Tab-separated table of C-alpha atoms and ligand atoms in Angstrom:
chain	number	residue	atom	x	y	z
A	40	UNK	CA	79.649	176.026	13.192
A	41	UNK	CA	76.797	176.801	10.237
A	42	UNK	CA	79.664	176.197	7.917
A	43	UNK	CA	80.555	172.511	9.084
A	44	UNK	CA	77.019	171.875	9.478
A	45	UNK	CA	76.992	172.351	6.259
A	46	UNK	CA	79.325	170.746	4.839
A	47	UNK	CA	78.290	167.617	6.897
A	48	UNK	CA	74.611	167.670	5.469
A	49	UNK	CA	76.141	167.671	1.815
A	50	UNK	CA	78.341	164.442	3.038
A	51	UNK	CA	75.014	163.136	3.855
A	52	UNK	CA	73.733	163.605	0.734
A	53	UNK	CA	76.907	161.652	-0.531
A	54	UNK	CA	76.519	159.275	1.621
A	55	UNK	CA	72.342	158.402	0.701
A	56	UNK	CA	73.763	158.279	-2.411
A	57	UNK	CA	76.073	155.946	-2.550
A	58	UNK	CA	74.659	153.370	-0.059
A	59	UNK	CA	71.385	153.342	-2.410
A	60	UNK	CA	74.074	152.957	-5.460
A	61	UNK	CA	76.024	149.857	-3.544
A	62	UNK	CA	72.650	148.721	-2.198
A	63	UNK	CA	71.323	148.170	-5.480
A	64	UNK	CA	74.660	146.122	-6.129
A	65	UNK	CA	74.370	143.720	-3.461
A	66	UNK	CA	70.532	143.207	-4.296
A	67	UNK	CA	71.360	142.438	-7.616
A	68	UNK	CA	74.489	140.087	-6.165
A	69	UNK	CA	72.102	138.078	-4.519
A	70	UNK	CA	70.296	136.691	-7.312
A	71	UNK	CA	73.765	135.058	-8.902
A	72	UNK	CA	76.363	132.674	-7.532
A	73	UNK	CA	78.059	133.308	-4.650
A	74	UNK	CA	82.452	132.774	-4.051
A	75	UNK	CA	82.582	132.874	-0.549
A	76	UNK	CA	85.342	132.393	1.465
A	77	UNK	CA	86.293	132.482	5.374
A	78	UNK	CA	88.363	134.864	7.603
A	79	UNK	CA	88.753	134.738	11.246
A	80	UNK	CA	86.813	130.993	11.633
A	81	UNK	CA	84.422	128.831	9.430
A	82	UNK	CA	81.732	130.637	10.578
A	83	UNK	CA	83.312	134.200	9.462
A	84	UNK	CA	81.992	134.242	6.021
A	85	UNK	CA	82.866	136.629	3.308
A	86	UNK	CA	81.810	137.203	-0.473
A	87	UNK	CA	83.856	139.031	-3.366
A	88	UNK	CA	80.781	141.084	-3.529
A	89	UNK	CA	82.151	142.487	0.400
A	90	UNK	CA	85.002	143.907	-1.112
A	91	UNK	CA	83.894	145.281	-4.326
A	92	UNK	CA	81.066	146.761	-2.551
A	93	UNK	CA	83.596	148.361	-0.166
A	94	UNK	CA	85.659	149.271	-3.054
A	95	UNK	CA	83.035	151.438	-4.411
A	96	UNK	CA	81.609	153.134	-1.881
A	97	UNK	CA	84.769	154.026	-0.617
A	98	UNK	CA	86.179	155.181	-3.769
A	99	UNK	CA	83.218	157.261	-4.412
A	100	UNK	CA	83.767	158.673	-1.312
A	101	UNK	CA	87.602	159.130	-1.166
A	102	UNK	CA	87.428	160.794	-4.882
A	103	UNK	CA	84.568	163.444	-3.489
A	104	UNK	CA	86.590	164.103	0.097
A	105	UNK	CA	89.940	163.095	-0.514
A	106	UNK	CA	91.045	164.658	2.665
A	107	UNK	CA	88.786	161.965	5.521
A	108	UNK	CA	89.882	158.982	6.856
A	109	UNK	CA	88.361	155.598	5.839
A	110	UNK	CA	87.553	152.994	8.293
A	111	UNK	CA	85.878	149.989	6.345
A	112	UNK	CA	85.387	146.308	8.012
A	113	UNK	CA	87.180	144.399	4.164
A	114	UNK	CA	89.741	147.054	4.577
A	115	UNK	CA	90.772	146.439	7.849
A	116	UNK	CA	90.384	142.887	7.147
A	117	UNK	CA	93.146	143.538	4.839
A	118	UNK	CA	95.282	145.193	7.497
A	119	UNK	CA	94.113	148.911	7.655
A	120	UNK	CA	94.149	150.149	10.733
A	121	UNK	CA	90.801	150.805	12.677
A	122	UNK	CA	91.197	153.574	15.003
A	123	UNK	CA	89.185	156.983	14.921
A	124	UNK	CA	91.151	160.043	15.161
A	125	UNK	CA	89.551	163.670	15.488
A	126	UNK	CA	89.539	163.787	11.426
A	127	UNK	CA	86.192	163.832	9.235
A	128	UNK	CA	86.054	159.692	9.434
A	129	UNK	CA	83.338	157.412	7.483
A	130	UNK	CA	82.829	154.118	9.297
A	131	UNK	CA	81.456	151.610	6.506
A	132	UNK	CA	79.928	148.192	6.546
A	133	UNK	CA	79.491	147.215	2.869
A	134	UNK	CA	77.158	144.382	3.732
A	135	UNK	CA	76.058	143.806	7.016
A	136	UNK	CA	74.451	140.216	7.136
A	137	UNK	CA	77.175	138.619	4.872
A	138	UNK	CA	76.128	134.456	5.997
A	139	UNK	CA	72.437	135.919	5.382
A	140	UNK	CA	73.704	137.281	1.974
A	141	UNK	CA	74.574	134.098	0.909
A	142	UNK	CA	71.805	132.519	2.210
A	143	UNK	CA	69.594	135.044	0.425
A	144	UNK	CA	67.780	135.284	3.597
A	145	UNK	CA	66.192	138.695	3.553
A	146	UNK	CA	68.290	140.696	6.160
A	147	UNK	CA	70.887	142.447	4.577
A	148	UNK	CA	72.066	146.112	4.884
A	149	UNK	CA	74.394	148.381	4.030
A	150	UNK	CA	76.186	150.926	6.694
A	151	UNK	CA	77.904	154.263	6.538
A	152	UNK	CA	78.526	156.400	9.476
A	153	UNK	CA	80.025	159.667	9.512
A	154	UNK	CA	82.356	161.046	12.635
A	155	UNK	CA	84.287	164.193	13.268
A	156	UNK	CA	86.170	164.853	16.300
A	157	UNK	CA	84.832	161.015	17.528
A	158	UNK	CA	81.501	162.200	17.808
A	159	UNK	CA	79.096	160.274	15.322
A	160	UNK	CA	77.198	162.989	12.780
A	161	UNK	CA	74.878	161.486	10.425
A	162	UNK	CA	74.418	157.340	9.522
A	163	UNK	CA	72.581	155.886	6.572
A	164	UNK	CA	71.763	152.394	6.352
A	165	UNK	CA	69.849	150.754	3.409
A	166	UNK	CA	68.123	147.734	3.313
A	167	UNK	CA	69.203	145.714	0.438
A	168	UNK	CA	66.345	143.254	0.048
A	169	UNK	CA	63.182	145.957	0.767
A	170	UNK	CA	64.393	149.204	-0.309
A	171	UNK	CA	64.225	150.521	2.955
A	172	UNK	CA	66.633	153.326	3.890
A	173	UNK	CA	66.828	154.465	7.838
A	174	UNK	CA	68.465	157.736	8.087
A	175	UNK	CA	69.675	160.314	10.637
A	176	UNK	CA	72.348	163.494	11.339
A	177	UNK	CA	72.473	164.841	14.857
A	178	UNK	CA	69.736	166.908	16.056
A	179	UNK	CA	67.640	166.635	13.181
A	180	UNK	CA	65.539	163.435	14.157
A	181	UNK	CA	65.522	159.671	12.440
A	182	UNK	CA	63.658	158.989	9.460
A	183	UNK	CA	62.959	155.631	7.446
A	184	UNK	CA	62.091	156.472	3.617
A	185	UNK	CA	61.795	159.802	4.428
A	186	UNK	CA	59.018	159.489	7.590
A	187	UNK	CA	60.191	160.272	10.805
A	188	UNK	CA	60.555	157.562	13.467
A	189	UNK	CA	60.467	156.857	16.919
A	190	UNK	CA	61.601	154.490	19.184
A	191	UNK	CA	59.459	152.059	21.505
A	192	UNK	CA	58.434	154.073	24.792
A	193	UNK	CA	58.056	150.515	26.971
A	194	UNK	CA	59.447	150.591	30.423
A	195	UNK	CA	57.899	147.396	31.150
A	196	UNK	CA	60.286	144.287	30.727
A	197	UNK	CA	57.623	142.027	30.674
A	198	UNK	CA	55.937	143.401	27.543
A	199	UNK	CA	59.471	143.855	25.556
A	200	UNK	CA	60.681	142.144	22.057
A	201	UNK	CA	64.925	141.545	22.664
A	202	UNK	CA	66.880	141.237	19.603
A	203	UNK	CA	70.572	140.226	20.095
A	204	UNK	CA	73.221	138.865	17.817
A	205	UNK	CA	75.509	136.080	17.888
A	206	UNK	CA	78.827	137.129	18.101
A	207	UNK	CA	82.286	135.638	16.341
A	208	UNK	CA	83.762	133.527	19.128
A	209	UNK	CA	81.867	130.223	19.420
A	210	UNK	CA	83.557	128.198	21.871
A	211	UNK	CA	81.865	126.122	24.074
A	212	UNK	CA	82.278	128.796	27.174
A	213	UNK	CA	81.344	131.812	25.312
A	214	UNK	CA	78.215	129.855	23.858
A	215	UNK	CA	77.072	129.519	27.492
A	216	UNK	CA	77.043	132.309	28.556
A	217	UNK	CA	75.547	133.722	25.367
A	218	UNK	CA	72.614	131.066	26.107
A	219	UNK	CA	72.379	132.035	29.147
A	220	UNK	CA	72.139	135.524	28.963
A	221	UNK	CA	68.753	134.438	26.127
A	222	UNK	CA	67.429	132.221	29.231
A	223	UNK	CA	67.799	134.912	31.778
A	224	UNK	CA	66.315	137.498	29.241
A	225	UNK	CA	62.935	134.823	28.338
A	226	UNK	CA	62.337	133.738	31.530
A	227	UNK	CA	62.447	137.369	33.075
A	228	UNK	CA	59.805	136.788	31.315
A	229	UNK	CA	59.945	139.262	28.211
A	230	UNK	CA	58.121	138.708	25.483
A	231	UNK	CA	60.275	137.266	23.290
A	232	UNK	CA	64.156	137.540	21.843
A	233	UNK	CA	64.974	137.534	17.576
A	234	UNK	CA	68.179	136.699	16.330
A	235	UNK	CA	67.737	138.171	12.489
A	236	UNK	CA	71.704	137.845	11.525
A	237	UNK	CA	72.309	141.425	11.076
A	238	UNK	CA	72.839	143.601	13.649
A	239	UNK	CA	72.450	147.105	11.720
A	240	UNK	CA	69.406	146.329	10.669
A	241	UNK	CA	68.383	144.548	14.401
A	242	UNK	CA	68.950	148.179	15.547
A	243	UNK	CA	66.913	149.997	12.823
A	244	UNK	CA	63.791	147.813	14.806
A	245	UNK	CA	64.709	149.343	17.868
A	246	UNK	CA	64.517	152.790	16.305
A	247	UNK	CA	61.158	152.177	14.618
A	248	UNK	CA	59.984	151.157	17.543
A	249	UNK	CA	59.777	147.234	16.352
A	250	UNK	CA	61.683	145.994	19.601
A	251	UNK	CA	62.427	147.475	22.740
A	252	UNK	CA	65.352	146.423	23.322
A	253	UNK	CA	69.152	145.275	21.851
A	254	UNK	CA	72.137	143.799	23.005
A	255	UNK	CA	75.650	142.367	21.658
A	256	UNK	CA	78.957	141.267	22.546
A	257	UNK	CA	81.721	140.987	19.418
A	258	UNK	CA	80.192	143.594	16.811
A	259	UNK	CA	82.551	145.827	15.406
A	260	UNK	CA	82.332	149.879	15.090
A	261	UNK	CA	80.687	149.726	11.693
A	262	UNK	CA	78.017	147.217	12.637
A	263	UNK	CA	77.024	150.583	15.329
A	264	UNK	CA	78.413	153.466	13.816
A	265	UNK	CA	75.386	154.244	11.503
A	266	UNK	CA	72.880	152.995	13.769
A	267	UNK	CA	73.788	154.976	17.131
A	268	UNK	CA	72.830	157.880	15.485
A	269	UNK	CA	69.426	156.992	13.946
A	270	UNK	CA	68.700	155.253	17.628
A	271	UNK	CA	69.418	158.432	19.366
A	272	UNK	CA	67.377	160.763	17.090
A	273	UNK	CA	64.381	158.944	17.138
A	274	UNK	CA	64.867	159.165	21.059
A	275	UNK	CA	66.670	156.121	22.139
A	276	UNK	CA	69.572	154.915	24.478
A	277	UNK	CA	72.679	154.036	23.275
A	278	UNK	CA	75.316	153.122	25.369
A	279	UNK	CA	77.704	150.448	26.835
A	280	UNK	CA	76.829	146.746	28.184
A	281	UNK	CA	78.397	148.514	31.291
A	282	UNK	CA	75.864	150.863	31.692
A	283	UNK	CA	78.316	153.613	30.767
A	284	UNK	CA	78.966	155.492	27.573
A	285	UNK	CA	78.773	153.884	24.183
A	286	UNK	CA	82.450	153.147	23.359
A	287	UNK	CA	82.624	152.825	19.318
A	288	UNK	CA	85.393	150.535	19.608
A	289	UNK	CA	84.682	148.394	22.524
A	290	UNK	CA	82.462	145.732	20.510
A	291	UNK	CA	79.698	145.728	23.143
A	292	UNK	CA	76.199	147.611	23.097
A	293	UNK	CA	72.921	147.603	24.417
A	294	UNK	CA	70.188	150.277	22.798
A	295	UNK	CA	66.507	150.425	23.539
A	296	UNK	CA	64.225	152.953	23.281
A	297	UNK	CA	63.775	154.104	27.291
A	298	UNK	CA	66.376	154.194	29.510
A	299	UNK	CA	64.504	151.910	31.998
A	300	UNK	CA	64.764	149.106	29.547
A	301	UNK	CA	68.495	149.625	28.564
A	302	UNK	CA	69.427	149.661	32.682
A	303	UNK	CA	67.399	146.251	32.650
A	304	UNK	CA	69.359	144.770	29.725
A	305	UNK	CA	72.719	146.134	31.758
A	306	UNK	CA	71.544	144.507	34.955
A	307	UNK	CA	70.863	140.917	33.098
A	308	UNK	CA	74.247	140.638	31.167
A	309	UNK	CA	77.115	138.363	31.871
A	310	UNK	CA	79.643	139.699	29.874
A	311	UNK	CA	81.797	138.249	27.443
A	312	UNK	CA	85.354	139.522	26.074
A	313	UNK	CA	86.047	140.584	22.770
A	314	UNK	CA	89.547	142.360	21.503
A	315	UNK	CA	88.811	146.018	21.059
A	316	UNK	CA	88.709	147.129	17.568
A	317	UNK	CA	91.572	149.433	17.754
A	318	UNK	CA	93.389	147.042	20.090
A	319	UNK	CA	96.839	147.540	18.263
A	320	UNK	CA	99.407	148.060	20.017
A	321	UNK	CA	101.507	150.193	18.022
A	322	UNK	CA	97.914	152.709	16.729
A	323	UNK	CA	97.445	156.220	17.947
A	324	UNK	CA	94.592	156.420	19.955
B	251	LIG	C1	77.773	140.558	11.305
B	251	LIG	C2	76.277	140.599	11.437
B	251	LIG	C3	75.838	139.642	12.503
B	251	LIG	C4	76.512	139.911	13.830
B	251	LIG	C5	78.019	139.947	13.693
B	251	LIG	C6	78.417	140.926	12.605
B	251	LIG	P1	78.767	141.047	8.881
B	251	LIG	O1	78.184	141.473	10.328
B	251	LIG	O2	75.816	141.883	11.747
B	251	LIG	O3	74.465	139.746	12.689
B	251	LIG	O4	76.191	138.896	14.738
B	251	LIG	O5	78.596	140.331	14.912
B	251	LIG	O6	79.815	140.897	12.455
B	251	LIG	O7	80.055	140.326	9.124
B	251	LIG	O8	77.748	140.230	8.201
B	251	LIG	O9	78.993	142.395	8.279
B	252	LIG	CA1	81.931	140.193	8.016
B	253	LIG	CA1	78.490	143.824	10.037
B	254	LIG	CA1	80.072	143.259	6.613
Protein backbone atom coordinates (compact mmCIF):
# COMPACT_ATOMS: atom_id res chain seq x y z
CA UNK A 1 0.00 0.00 0.00
CA UNK A 2 0.90 4.07 -0.25
CA UNK A 3 0.88 3.87 3.48
CA UNK A 4 3.69 1.10 3.90
CA UNK A 5 5.46 2.61 1.14
CA UNK A 6 5.68 5.13 3.18
CA UNK A 7 6.58 4.20 6.07
CA UNK A 8 9.40 2.11 4.40
CA UNK A 9 10.96 5.27 2.64
CA UNK A 10 11.13 7.03 6.18
CA UNK A 11 13.04 3.65 7.46
CA UNK A 12 15.27 4.47 4.66
CA UNK A 13 15.92 7.64 5.72
CA UNK A 14 16.81 5.98 9.18
CA UNK A 15 18.69 3.74 7.81
CA UNK A 16 21.17 6.47 5.48
CA UNK A 17 21.38 7.85 8.61
CA UNK A 18 22.71 5.73 10.74
CA UNK A 19 25.07 3.76 8.42
CA UNK A 20 26.74 7.33 7.58
CA UNK A 21 26.73 7.84 11.63
CA UNK A 22 28.48 4.14 12.25
CA UNK A 23 30.46 4.68 9.05
CA UNK A 24 32.09 7.60 10.33
CA UNK A 25 32.88 5.36 13.51
CA UNK A 26 34.65 2.68 11.88
CA UNK A 27 36.66 5.30 9.68
CA UNK A 28 37.72 6.92 12.61
CA UNK A 29 38.46 3.17 14.29
CA UNK A 30 40.82 2.59 11.73
CA UNK A 31 43.29 5.11 12.46
CA UNK A 32 43.84 3.64 16.30
CA UNK A 33 44.81 0.24 17.65
CA UNK A 34 43.05 -2.58 16.89
CA UNK A 35 41.84 -5.74 19.80
CA UNK A 36 41.01 -8.31 17.56
CA UNK A 37 40.06 -11.54 18.32
CA UNK A 38 38.87 -14.87 16.42
CA UNK A 39 35.51 -16.76 16.11
CA UNK A 40 34.76 -19.66 14.01
CA UNK A 41 38.80 -20.26 12.87
CA UNK A 42 42.07 -18.12 12.89
CA UNK A 43 41.16 -16.71 9.89
CA UNK A 44 37.56 -15.45 11.27
CA UNK A 45 38.68 -12.19 12.57
CA UNK A 46 36.72 -9.82 14.67
CA UNK A 47 37.33 -6.26 16.31
CA UNK A 48 35.50 -4.64 19.46
CA UNK A 49 34.76 -1.97 17.01
CA UNK A 50 32.21 -5.06 15.21
CA UNK A 51 30.19 -5.06 18.10
CA UNK A 52 29.97 -1.58 19.22
CA UNK A 53 29.29 -0.66 15.75
CA UNK A 54 26.45 -3.23 15.79
CA UNK A 55 25.45 -1.98 19.09
CA UNK A 56 24.68 1.34 17.74
CA UNK A 57 23.15 0.98 14.77
CA UNK A 58 20.95 -1.41 16.12
CA UNK A 59 20.01 0.50 19.08
CA UNK A 60 19.31 3.47 17.03
CA UNK A 61 17.21 1.45 15.17
CA UNK A 62 15.39 -0.68 17.82
CA UNK A 63 14.66 2.74 19.91
CA UNK A 64 13.00 4.39 16.50
CA UNK A 65 10.96 0.89 15.52
CA UNK A 66 10.80 -0.98 18.53
CA UNK A 67 8.35 -3.31 17.01
CA UNK A 68 11.05 -5.11 13.85
CA UNK A 69 13.12 -7.85 14.20
CA UNK A 70 16.95 -7.53 14.25
CA UNK A 71 19.13 -9.84 12.42
CA UNK A 72 22.86 -8.62 12.91
CA UNK A 73 26.06 -10.95 11.99
CA UNK A 74 27.92 -9.94 16.13
CA UNK A 75 24.49 -10.69 17.35
CA UNK A 76 24.04 -13.89 16.03
CA UNK A 77 27.56 -14.52 16.73
CA UNK A 78 26.43 -14.19 20.19
CA UNK A 79 23.62 -16.70 19.76
CA UNK A 80 20.62 -14.72 18.25
CA UNK A 81 18.87 -16.49 16.06
CA UNK A 82 19.09 -15.72 12.21
CA UNK A 83 15.96 -16.56 10.56
CA UNK A 84 13.60 -14.04 8.64
CA UNK A 85 10.05 -14.17 9.48
CA UNK A 86 7.25 -12.09 7.56
CA UNK A 87 7.95 -9.11 10.22
CA UNK A 88 9.55 -5.58 9.21
CA UNK A 89 13.34 -7.23 9.58
CA UNK A 90 16.78 -5.14 9.21
CA UNK A 91 19.61 -7.42 8.12
CA UNK A 92 22.94 -5.57 9.32
CA UNK A 93 26.60 -6.03 8.67
CA UNK A 94 28.37 -3.50 10.93
CA UNK A 95 31.62 -3.87 9.06
CA UNK A 96 31.89 -5.83 6.16
CA UNK A 97 35.72 -6.36 5.42
CA UNK A 98 36.65 -6.91 9.16
CA UNK A 99 40.60 -8.72 8.25
CA UNK A 100 40.71 -5.59 5.73
CA UNK A 101 39.69 -3.33 8.72
CA UNK A 102 42.49 -4.28 10.53
CA UNK A 103 44.67 -4.23 7.87
CA UNK A 104 43.51 -0.70 7.06
CA UNK A 105 43.32 -1.86 3.59
CA UNK A 106 40.79 0.39 1.95
CA UNK A 107 37.69 -1.93 1.47
CA UNK A 108 35.48 -1.61 4.18
CA UNK A 109 31.65 -1.10 4.30
CA UNK A 110 28.91 -0.96 6.25
CA UNK A 111 25.42 -2.94 5.43
CA UNK A 112 21.79 -2.53 6.31
CA UNK A 113 19.04 -4.19 4.50
CA UNK A 114 15.51 -3.83 5.10
CA UNK A 115 12.80 -6.90 4.54
CA UNK A 116 9.11 -7.26 5.08
CA UNK A 117 7.23 -10.28 4.36
CA UNK A 118 10.97 -11.87 3.13
CA UNK A 119 11.03 -9.70 0.32
CA UNK A 120 14.14 -7.26 0.48
CA UNK A 121 12.85 -3.29 0.38
CA UNK A 122 15.52 -0.83 0.45
CA UNK A 123 19.65 -1.50 1.32
CA UNK A 124 22.22 1.13 2.14
CA UNK A 125 25.74 0.42 2.19
CA UNK A 126 28.50 3.02 2.97
CA UNK A 127 31.90 2.92 2.21
CA UNK A 128 33.92 3.60 5.21
CA UNK A 129 37.27 4.59 3.72
CA UNK A 130 35.80 6.92 0.53
CA UNK A 131 32.61 8.25 1.66
CA UNK A 132 30.83 6.49 -0.82
CA UNK A 133 27.22 5.51 -0.08
CA UNK A 134 25.33 2.98 -2.72
CA UNK A 135 21.71 3.11 -2.16
CA UNK A 136 18.42 1.56 -3.34
CA UNK A 137 14.42 0.74 -2.31
CA UNK A 138 12.45 -1.36 -4.74
CA UNK A 139 11.31 0.14 -7.85
CA UNK A 140 12.88 3.32 -7.44
CA UNK A 141 16.37 2.60 -9.17
CA UNK A 142 20.14 2.40 -7.49
CA UNK A 143 22.02 5.37 -6.79
CA UNK A 144 25.74 5.94 -5.47
CA UNK A 145 26.04 9.52 -3.70
CA UNK A 146 22.95 10.39 -4.94
CA UNK A 147 23.61 9.58 -9.03
CA UNK A 148 21.83 6.88 -10.41
CA UNK A 149 23.65 3.71 -11.51
CA UNK A 150 23.64 1.00 -13.76
CA UNK A 151 24.94 -2.20 -14.08
CA UNK A 152 27.47 -3.58 -16.84
CA UNK A 153 25.36 -4.59 -20.06
CA UNK A 154 28.31 -7.31 -21.27
CA UNK A 155 27.05 -10.57 -22.54
CA UNK A 156 30.38 -11.43 -23.70
CA UNK A 157 32.44 -13.69 -21.21
CA UNK A 158 35.47 -12.99 -22.80
CA UNK A 159 35.44 -9.23 -22.16
CA UNK A 160 34.15 -9.65 -18.32
CA UNK A 161 35.97 -8.48 -14.86
CA UNK A 162 34.87 -11.59 -12.06
CA UNK A 163 35.05 -10.62 -8.55
CA UNK A 164 34.55 -13.49 -6.01
CA UNK A 165 35.29 -13.89 -2.36
CA UNK A 166 36.99 -16.33 -0.32
CA UNK A 167 34.80 -17.99 1.82
CA UNK A 168 35.26 -19.28 5.75
CA UNK A 169 36.10 -22.95 5.29
CA UNK A 170 39.74 -23.34 4.19
CA UNK A 171 40.50 -26.86 4.10
CA UNK A 172 42.56 -28.27 1.70
CA UNK A 173 39.36 -29.72 -0.44
CA UNK A 174 37.32 -26.68 -0.33
CA UNK A 175 40.51 -24.58 -1.38
CA UNK A 176 40.51 -26.68 -4.58
CA UNK A 177 37.77 -26.36 -5.71
CA UNK A 178 37.65 -22.65 -4.90
CA UNK A 179 40.98 -22.52 -7.16
CA UNK A 180 39.58 -24.21 -9.49
CA UNK A 181 36.52 -22.60 -10.05
CA UNK A 182 39.29 -19.02 -10.50
CA UNK A 183 41.17 -21.35 -13.21
CA UNK A 184 38.08 -22.37 -15.02
CA UNK A 185 36.76 -18.69 -14.80
CA UNK A 186 40.59 -17.12 -16.30
CA UNK A 187 41.17 -19.50 -18.69
CA UNK A 188 37.51 -19.29 -20.17
CA UNK A 189 39.34 -16.72 -20.86
CA UNK A 190 37.64 -13.61 -19.06
CA UNK A 191 39.34 -10.80 -18.51
CA UNK A 192 40.32 -11.01 -15.26
CA UNK A 193 38.96 -12.09 -11.49
CA UNK A 194 39.51 -9.48 -8.06
CA UNK A 195 39.37 -10.75 -4.76
CA UNK A 196 38.94 -7.15 -2.76
CA UNK A 197 38.01 -8.86 0.84
CA UNK A 198 34.61 -7.51 1.06
CA UNK A 199 31.93 -8.84 -0.57
CA UNK A 200 29.25 -5.88 -0.09
CA UNK A 201 31.26 -3.67 -1.52
CA UNK A 202 32.52 -6.46 -4.48
CA UNK A 203 28.78 -6.22 -5.35
CA UNK A 204 28.39 -2.38 -5.31
CA UNK A 205 31.11 -2.86 -8.60
CA UNK A 206 28.78 -5.01 -10.18
CA UNK A 207 26.02 -2.45 -9.78
CA UNK A 208 28.12 0.47 -11.04
CA UNK A 209 28.89 -1.36 -13.70
CA UNK A 210 32.78 -1.89 -12.49
CA UNK A 211 32.58 -5.81 -13.06
CA UNK A 212 30.34 -7.93 -14.81
CA UNK A 213 30.14 -10.44 -12.89
CA UNK A 214 30.11 -12.01 -8.96
CA UNK A 215 30.15 -15.12 -7.32
CA UNK A 216 30.46 -16.72 -3.63
CA UNK A 217 30.10 -19.69 -1.63
CA UNK A 218 29.98 -19.13 2.51
CA UNK A 219 28.67 -15.36 2.74
CA UNK A 220 26.06 -14.85 5.07
CA UNK A 221 22.51 -12.94 4.53
CA UNK A 222 23.91 -9.60 5.60
CA UNK A 223 26.97 -9.71 3.38
CA UNK A 224 23.72 -9.79 0.37
CA UNK A 225 20.89 -8.39 1.97
CA UNK A 226 21.73 -4.68 1.17
CA UNK A 227 23.32 -5.35 -1.99
CA UNK A 228 20.53 -7.54 -3.84
CA UNK A 229 18.55 -4.69 -3.88
CA UNK A 230 20.89 -1.96 -5.23
CA UNK A 231 22.00 -4.87 -7.95
CA UNK A 232 18.50 -5.32 -9.04
CA UNK A 233 17.56 -1.61 -9.37
CA UNK A 234 20.29 -0.61 -11.34
CA UNK A 235 19.14 -3.64 -13.61
CA UNK A 236 21.05 -6.63 -12.56
CA UNK A 237 20.65 -10.45 -11.80
CA UNK A 238 20.57 -11.70 -8.59
CA UNK A 239 20.04 -15.08 -7.91
CA UNK A 240 21.33 -18.54 -6.73
CA UNK A 241 24.75 -20.43 -7.73
CA UNK A 242 21.96 -22.90 -8.90
CA UNK A 243 20.65 -20.83 -11.37
CA UNK A 244 17.45 -20.52 -9.35
CA UNK A 245 16.13 -17.87 -7.03
CA UNK A 246 18.34 -15.92 -4.69
CA UNK A 247 17.85 -17.73 -1.34
CA UNK A 248 18.88 -15.03 1.51
CA UNK A 249 19.91 -17.71 3.69
CA UNK A 250 21.55 -20.23 1.55
CA UNK A 251 25.17 -18.52 1.64
CA UNK A 252 25.65 -18.83 -2.13
CA UNK A 253 25.20 -16.06 -4.95
CA UNK A 254 26.12 -15.13 -8.23
CA UNK A 255 24.99 -11.37 -9.56
CA UNK A 256 26.03 -9.73 -12.77
CA UNK A 257 24.59 -7.26 -14.65
CA UNK A 258 22.91 -9.45 -17.80
CA UNK A 259 21.46 -12.52 -17.38
CA UNK A 260 23.72 -14.12 -20.07
CA UNK A 261 26.67 -13.57 -17.84
CA UNK A 262 25.05 -14.81 -14.52
CA UNK A 263 23.87 -18.30 -16.57
CA UNK A 264 27.71 -18.42 -17.54
CA UNK A 265 28.94 -18.01 -13.95
CA UNK A 266 26.08 -20.88 -13.03
CA UNK A 267 27.36 -23.14 -15.77
CA UNK A 268 31.24 -22.78 -14.52
CA UNK A 269 30.66 -23.44 -10.71
CA UNK A 270 31.57 -26.48 -8.74
CA UNK A 271 29.83 -25.98 -5.75
CA UNK A 272 30.86 -26.02 -2.35
CA UNK A 273 28.69 -26.58 0.98
CA UNK A 274 28.13 -24.19 3.53
CA UNK A 275 25.50 -24.61 6.68
CA UNK A 276 22.52 -22.46 5.90
CA UNK A 277 22.23 -19.45 7.97
CA UNK A 278 19.06 -20.35 9.62
CA UNK A 279 20.13 -24.00 9.75
CA UNK A 280 18.79 -24.48 13.43
CA UNK A 281 17.05 -27.02 14.07
CA UNK A 282 14.74 -25.97 16.63
CA UNK A 283 14.00 -22.01 14.48
CA UNK A 284 10.72 -21.27 12.81
CA UNK A 285 11.17 -21.00 9.36
C1 LIG B 1 33.39 -11.16 5.05
C2 LIG B 1 33.87 -10.37 3.86
C3 LIG B 1 34.69 -11.26 2.97
C4 LIG B 1 33.94 -12.50 2.55
C5 LIG B 1 33.39 -13.26 3.74
C6 LIG B 1 32.57 -12.33 4.61
P1 LIG B 1 33.07 -9.79 7.32
O1 LIG B 1 32.60 -10.34 5.87
O2 LIG B 1 32.80 -9.84 3.13
O3 LIG B 1 35.05 -10.56 1.82
O4 LIG B 1 34.80 -13.36 1.86
O5 LIG B 1 32.59 -14.32 3.30
O6 LIG B 1 32.12 -13.03 5.74
O7 LIG B 1 33.21 -10.98 8.21
O8 LIG B 1 34.31 -9.03 7.14
O9 LIG B 1 31.88 -8.97 7.68
CA1 LIG C 1 32.88 -11.31 10.34
CA1 LIG D 1 30.41 -9.40 5.94
CA1 LIG E 1 31.03 -8.05 9.45
Amino acid sequence: TSESDKGWRECMDVAVEVACRAGKVVQEAVKHEKSVSTKSTPTDLVTEADQQVEELIISTLRDKFPSHRFIGEESSAAGEKCFLTDSPSWIIDPIDGTCNFVHSFPMVAVSIGFAVKKELEFGVIYHCFDGTLYTARKGHGAFCNGVRIQVSKEKDVSKALILTEIGAKRDPATLNIFSGNIMKLLSAPTHGVRIIGSSTLALCLIATGAAEAYYQYGLHCWDIAAAAVIIREAGGVVIDTSGGPLDLMSRRVVAAGTHEMANYIVQQLQPISYERDDSDPGVQK
